[in-house]
Structures are given as structure tokens and as C-alpha cells.
PDB file of C-alpha atoms in Angstrom:
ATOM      1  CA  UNK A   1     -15.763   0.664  38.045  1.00 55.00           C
ATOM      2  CA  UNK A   2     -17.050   4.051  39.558  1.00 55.00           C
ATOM      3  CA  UNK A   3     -15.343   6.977  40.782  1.00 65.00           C
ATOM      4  CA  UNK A   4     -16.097  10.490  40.783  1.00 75.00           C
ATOM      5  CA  UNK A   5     -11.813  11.576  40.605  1.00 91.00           C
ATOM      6  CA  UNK A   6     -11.061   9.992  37.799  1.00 96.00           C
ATOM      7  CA  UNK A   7      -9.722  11.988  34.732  1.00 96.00           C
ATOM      8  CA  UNK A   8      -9.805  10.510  31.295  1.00 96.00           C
ATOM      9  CA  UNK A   9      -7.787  12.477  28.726  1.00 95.00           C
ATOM     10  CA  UNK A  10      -9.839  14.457  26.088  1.00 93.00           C
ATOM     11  CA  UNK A  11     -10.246  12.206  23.130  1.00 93.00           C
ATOM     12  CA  UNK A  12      -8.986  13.078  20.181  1.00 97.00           C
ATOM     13  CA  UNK A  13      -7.271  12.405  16.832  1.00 98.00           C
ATOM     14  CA  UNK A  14      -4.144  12.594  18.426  1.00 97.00           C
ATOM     15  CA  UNK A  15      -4.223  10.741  21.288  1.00 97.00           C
ATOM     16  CA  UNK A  16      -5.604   7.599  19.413  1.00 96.00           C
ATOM     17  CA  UNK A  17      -2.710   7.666  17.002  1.00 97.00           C
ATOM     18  CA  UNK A  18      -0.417   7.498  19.937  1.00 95.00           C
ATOM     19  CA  UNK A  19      -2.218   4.860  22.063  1.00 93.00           C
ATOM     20  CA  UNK A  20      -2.688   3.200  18.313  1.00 93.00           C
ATOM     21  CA  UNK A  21       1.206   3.471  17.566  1.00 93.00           C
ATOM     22  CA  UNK A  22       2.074   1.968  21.192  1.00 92.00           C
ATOM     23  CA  UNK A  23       0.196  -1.244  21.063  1.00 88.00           C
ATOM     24  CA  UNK A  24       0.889  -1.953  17.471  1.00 90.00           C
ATOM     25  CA  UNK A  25       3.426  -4.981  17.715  1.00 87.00           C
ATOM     26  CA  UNK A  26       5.211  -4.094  14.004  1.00 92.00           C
ATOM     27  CA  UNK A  27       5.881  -0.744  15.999  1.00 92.00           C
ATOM     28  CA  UNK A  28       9.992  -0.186  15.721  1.00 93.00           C
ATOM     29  CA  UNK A  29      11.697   0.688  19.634  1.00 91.00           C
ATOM     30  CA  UNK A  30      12.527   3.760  18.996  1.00 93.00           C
ATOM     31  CA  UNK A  31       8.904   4.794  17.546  1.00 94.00           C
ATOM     32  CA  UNK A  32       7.552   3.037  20.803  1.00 93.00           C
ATOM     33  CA  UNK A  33       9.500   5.286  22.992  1.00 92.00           C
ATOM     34  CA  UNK A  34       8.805   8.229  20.861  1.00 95.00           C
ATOM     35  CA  UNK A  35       5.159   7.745  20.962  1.00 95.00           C
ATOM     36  CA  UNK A  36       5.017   6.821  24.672  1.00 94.00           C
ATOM     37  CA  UNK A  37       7.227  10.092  25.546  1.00 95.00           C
ATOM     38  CA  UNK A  38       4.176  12.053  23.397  1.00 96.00           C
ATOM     39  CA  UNK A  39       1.655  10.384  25.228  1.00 96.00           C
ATOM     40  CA  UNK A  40       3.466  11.069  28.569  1.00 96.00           C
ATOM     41  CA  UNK A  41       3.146  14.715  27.741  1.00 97.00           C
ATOM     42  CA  UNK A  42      -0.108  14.765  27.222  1.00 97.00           C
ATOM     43  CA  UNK A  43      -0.838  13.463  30.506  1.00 97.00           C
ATOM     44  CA  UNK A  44       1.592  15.743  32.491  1.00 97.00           C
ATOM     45  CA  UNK A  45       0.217  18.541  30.568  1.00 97.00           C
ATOM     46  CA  UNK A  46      -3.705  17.656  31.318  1.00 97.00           C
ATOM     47  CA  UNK A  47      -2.478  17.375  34.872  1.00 96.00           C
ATOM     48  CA  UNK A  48      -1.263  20.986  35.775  1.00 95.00           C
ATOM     49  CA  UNK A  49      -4.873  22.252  34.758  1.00 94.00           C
ATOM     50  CA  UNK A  50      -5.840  19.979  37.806  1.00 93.00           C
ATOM     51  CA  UNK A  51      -3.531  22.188  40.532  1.00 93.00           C
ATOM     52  CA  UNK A  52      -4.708  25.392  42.112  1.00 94.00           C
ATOM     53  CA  UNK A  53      -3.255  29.085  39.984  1.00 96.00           C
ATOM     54  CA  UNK A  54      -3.763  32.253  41.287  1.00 97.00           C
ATOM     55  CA  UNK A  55      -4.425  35.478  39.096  1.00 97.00           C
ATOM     56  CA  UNK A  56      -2.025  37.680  37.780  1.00 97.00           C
ATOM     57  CA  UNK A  57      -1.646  41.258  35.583  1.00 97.00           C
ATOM     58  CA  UNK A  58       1.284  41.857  33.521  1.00 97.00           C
ATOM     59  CA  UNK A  59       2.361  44.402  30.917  1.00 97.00           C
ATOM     60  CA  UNK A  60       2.914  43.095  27.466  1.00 96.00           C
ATOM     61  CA  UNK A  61       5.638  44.348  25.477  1.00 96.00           C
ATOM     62  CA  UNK A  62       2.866  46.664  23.928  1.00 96.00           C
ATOM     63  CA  UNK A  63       2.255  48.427  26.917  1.00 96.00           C
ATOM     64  CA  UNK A  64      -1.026  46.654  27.747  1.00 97.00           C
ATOM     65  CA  UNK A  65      -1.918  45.081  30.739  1.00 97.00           C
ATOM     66  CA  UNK A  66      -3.068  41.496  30.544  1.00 97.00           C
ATOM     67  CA  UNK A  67      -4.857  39.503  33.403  1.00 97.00           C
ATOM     68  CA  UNK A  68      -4.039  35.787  33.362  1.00 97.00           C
ATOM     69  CA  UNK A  69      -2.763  33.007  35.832  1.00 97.00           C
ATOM     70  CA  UNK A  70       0.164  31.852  37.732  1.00 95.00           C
ATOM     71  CA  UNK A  71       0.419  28.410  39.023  1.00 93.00           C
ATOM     72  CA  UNK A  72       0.566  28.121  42.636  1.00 94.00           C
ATOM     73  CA  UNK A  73       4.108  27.100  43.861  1.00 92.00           C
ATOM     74  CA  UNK A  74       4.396  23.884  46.019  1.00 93.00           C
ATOM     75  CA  UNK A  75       4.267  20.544  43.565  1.00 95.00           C
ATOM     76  CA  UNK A  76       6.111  17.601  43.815  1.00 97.00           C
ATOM     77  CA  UNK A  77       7.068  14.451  42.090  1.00 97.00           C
ATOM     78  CA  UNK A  78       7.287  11.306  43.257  1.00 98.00           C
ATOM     79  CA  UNK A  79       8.076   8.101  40.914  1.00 97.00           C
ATOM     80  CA  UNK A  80       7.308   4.328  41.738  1.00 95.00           C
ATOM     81  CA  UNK A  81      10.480   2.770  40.501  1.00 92.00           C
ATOM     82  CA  UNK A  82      11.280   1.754  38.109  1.00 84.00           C
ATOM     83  CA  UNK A  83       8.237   2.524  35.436  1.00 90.00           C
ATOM     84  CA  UNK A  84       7.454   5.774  36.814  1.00 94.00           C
ATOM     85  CA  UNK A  85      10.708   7.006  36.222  1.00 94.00           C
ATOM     86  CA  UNK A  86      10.086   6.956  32.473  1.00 93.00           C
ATOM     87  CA  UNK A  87       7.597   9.873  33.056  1.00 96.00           C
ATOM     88  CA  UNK A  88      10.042  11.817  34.979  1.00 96.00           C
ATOM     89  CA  UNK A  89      11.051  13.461  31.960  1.00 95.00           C
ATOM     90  CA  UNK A  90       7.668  14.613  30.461  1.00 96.00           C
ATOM     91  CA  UNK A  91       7.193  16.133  34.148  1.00 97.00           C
ATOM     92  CA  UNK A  92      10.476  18.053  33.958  1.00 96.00           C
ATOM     93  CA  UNK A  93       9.597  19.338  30.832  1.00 95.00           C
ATOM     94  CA  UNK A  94       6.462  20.636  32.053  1.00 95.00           C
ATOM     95  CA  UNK A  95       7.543  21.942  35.532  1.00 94.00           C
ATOM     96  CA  UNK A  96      11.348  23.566  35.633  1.00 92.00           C
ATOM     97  CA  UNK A  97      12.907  22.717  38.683  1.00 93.00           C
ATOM     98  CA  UNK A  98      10.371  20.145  39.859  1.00 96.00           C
ATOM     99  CA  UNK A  99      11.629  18.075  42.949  1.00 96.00           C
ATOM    100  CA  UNK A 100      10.645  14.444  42.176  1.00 97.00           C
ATOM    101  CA  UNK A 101      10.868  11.674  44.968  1.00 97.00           C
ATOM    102  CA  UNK A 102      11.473   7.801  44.018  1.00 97.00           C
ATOM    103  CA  UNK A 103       9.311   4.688  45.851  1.00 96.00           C
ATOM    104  CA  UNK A 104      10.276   1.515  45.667  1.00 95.00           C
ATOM    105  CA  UNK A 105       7.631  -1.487  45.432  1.00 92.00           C
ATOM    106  CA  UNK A 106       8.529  -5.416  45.741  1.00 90.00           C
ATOM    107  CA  UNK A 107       6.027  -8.199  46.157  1.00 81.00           C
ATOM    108  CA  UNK A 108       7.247 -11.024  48.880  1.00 78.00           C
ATOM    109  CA  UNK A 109       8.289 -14.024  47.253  1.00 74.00           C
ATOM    110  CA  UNK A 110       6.046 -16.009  49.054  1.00 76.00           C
ATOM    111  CA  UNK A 111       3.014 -13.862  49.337  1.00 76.00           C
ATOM    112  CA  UNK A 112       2.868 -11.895  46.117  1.00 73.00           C
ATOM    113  CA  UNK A 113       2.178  -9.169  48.722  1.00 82.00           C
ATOM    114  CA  UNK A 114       3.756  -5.861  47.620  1.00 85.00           C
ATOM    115  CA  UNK A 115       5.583  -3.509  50.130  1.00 87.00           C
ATOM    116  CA  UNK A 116       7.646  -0.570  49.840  1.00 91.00           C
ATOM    117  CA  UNK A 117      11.148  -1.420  50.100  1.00 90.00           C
ATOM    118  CA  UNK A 118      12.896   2.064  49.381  1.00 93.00           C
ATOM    119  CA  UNK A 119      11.711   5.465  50.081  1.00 94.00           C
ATOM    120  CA  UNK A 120      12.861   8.633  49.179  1.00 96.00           C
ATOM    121  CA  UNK A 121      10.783  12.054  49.087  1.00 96.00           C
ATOM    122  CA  UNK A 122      11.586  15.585  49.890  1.00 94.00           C
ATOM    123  CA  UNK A 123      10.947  16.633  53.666  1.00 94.00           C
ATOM    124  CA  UNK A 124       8.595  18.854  53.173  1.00 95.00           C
ATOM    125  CA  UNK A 125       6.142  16.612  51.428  1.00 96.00           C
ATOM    126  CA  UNK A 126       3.691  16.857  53.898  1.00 96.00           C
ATOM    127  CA  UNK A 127       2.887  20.453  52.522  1.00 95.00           C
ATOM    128  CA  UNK A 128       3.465  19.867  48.927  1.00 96.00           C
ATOM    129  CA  UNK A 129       0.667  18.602  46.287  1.00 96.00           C
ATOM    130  CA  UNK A 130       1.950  14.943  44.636  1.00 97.00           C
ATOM    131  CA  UNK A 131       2.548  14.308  41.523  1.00 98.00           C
ATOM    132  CA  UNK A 132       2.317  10.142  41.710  1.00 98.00           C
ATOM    133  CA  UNK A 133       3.868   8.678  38.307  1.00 97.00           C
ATOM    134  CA  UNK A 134       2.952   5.113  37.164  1.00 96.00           C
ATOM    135  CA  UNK A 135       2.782   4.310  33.544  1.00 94.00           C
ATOM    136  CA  UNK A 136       0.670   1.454  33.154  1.00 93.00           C
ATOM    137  CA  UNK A 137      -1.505   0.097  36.346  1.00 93.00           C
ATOM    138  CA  UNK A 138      -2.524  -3.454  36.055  1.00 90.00           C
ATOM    139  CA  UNK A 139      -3.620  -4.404  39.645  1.00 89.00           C
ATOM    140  CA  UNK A 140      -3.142  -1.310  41.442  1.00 92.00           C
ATOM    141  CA  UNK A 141      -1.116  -2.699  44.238  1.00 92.00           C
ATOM    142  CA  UNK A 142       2.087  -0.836  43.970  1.00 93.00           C
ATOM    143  CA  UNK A 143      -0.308   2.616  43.737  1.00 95.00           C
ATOM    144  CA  UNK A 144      -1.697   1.250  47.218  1.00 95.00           C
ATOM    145  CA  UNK A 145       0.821   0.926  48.852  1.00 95.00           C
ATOM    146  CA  UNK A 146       3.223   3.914  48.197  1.00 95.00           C
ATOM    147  CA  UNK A 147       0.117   6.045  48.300  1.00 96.00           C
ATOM    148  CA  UNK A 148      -0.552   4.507  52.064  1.00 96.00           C
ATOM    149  CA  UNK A 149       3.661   5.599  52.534  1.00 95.00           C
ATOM    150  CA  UNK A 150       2.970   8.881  51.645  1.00 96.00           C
ATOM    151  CA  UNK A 151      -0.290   9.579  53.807  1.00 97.00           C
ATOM    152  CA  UNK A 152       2.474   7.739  56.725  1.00 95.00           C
ATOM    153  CA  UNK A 153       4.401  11.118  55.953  1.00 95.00           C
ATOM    154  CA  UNK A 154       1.403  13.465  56.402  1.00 96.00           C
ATOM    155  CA  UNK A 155       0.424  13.700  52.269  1.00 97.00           C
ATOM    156  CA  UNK A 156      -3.233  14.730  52.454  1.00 96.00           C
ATOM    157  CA  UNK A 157      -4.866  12.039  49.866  1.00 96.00           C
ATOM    158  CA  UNK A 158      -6.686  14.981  48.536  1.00 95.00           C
ATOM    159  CA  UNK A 159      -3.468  16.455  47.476  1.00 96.00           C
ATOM    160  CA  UNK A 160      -2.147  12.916  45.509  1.00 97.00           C
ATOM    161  CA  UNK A 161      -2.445  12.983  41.543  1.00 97.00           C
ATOM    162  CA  UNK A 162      -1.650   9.398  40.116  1.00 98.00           C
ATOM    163  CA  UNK A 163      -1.076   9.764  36.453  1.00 98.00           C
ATOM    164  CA  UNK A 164      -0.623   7.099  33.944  1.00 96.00           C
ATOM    165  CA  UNK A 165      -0.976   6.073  30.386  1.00 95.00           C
ATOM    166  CA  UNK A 166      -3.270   3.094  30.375  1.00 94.00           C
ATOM    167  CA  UNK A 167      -5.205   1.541  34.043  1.00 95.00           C
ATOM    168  CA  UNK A 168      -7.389  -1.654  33.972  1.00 94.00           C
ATOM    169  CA  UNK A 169     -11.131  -0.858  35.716  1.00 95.00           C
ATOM    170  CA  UNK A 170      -9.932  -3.444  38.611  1.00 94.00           C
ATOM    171  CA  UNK A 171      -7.082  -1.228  39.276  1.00 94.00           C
ATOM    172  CA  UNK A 172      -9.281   1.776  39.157  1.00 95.00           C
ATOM    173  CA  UNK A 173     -11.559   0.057  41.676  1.00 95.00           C
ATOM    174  CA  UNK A 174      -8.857  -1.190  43.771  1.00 94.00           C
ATOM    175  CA  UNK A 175      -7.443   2.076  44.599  1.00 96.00           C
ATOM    176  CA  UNK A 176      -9.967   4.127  45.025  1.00 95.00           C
ATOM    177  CA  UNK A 177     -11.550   1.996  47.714  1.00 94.00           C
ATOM    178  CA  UNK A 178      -8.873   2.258  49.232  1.00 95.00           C
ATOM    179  CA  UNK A 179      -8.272   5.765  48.753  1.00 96.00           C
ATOM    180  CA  UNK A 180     -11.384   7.219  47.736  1.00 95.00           C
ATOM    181  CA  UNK A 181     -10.252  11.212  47.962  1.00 95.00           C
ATOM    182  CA  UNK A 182      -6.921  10.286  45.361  1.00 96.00           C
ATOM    183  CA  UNK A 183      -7.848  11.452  41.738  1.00 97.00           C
ATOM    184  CA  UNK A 184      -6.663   9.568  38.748  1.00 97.00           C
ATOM    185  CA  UNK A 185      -5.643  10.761  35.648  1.00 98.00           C
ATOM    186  CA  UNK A 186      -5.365   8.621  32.549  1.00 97.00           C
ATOM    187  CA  UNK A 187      -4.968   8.306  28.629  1.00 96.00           C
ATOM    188  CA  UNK A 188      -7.541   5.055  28.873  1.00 95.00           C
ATOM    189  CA  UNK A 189      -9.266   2.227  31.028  1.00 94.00           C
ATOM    190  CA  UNK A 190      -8.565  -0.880  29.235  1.00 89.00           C
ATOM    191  CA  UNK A 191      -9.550  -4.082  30.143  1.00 83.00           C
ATOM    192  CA  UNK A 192      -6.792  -5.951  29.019  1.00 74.00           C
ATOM    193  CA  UNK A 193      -2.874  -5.133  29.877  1.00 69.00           C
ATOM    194  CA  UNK A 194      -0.207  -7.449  27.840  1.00 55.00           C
ATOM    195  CA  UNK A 195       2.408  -6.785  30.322  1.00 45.00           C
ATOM    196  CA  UNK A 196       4.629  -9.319  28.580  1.00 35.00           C
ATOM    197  CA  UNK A 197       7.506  -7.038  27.674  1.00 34.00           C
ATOM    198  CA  UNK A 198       6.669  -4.535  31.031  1.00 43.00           C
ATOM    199  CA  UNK A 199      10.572  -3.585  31.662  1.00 39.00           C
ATOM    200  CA  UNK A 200      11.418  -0.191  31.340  1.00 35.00           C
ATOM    201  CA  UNK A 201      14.763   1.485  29.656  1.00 37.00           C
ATOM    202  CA  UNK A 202      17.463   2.608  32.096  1.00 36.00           C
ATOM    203  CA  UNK A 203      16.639   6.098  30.631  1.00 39.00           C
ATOM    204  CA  UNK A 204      14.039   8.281  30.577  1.00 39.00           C
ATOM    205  CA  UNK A 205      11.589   6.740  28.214  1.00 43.00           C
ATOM    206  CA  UNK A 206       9.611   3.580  28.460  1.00 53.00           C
ATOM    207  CA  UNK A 207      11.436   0.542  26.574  1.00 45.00           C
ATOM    208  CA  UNK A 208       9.816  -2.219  24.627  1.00 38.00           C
ATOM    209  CA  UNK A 209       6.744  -2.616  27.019  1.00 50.00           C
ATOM    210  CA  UNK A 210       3.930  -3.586  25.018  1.00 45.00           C
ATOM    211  CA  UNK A 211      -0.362  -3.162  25.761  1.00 46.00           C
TER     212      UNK A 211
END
């Protein structure tokens, strides 16, 4: 596994304690999602420091003036349904008034070839910078193929973000052979996925998936 866009969250303390509480299998459900929602965070957090800011003076209540940064306007999400959508809330937090766009990915019966089955993005896409939201990614097919939907809709690949929690170093591989421009960010490449318990609560947090 080599790539020169992937992003590895800064180790710490912290973020071991999380990752520790969410594979733990005495953990309780509603520590799970708490943990996971942390972790989420974290991620989305990491990620804005990856988008392009422009600088900015303003005048403190003090009187001073103060030269900082303003992020540049123009991101969007986009979730692949239906474990994406339990990061959807850590992004909102992060980014008021975010648009976020859903993608739906089945595998054939027969095949165990995944497609994109549902679709739904903002119009403007095309000249937005993607925020791609996928939790845990085992193979990296579903990442494949909604990133090759939204490059169908003009969506530079230089402009994708894929975040997630935890990626295998196949799925690493697999995408960015295919895509070699998209940059990944994750919490940590781990070899082994127990994707057992994978299904994701109806609301905004992941449910009782287990790694």
C-alpha cells in the first residue's frame, strides 16, 4: 500500500482511546455511538485544514486588528448511503449550512459487482470541492464507483476528500489506482475489518457495527 494523498490522523492519546473504546466488544451501544460520533469529529475537523482559506484582518473587541483566515466558500457533502450518513452529523457540526448529497451503492446479486443505484447531489457540484463520507472501507468498491459518478458530473478528482474512520491497505490500494489524484483521510489502516455487525442506526450515529 503506497500513496502519496493519504492522510492519517495525528496520533495521539485521544484518538487511541476512541478507536480502543470502538472495537472493544464489552463496549455498551450507546458508548459505541458516543465514541464513534468523537472519532467522526476528529476526522471532519482534520479535514477542513485540507481545503483552501484565504486571509483576513479583523478588529477585536479591543480595538486591535488581527490577521487570520477565512475558509474559502464552495464545499460540499456527499454521503454513500447508508454508512456515510452517520458522519453527516459531525460534518454539520463542523460546516453550518453545508449542502450534503446522498449515493447509493448495490452489488448485483449475481456478480457481487457494485453500481450506483441512486444519485442525488447538488447541481453545481461540478464547481464545488467534495466532501466523500464512508465510515469504514473494507474493499473500496462502493468509494470506486460513486467517485467514478461524480467525475460523470464534472467533480475534478483533485477536488474529492474521502474520509473515514478505519480503511484496510487493499482498499487504500484499490482506490487510488483507480483514482490516483483522490486524497484519503483516515483515523487508521487496519488490516483486518470485522464487519459482522456493519448496519448502521436510522439516525445520525453509527449503530452496533463492530472492527
Amino acid at each position: 500500500m503506497t500513496t502519496e494523498r493519504l492522510i492519517l490522523l495525528q496520533p495521539s492519546n485521544n484518538v487511541r482511546e476512541l478507536q480502543t473504546i470502538i472495537r472493544d466488544k464489552e463496549t455498551s451501544r450507546s458508548d459505541f455511538i458516543f465514541a464513534a460520533d468523537r472519532l467522526i469529529r476528529l476526522v471532519v475537523e482534520e479535514s477542513l485544514s485540507h481545503f483552501p482559506y484565504t486571509e483576513a484582518v479583523v478588529e477585536t473587541p479591543l480595538g486591535e486588528m488581527f490577521k487570520g483566515l477565512r475558509h474559502v466558500p464552495g464545499n460540499c457533502g456527499v454521503s454513500i448511503v447508508r454508512s456515510g450518513e452517520a458522519m453527516e452529523k459531525g460534518l454539520r457540526a463542523c460546516c453550518k449550512g453545508i449542502r450534503i448529497g446522498k449515493v447509493l451503492v448495490v452489488n448485483d446479486e449475481d456478480t457481487r459487482a457494485a453500481h450506483v443505484c441512486y444519485l442525488k447531489v447538488p447541481n453545481d457540484i461540478s464547481d464545488r470541492r467534495v466532501i466523500l463520507l464512508y465510515p469504514v472501507i473494507a474493499s473500496g468498491n462502493a468509494c470506486v464507483e460513486c467517485i467514478k459518478e461524480l467525475l460523470c458530473r464534472g467533480v475534478s478528482e483533485r477536488q474529492i476528500l474521502l474520509l473515514s474512520l478505519f480503511a484496510t491497505p487493499s482498499s487504500i490500494t484499490e482506490i487510488s489506482k483507480e483514482y490516483p489524484a483522490i486524497t484519503i483521510l483516515t483515523s487508521e489502516v487496519y488490516e483486518h475489518l470485522c464487519l459482522g455487525l456493519g448496519h448502521i442506526n436510522k439516525g445520525s450515529s453509527l449503530g452496533m457495527m463492530r472492527i
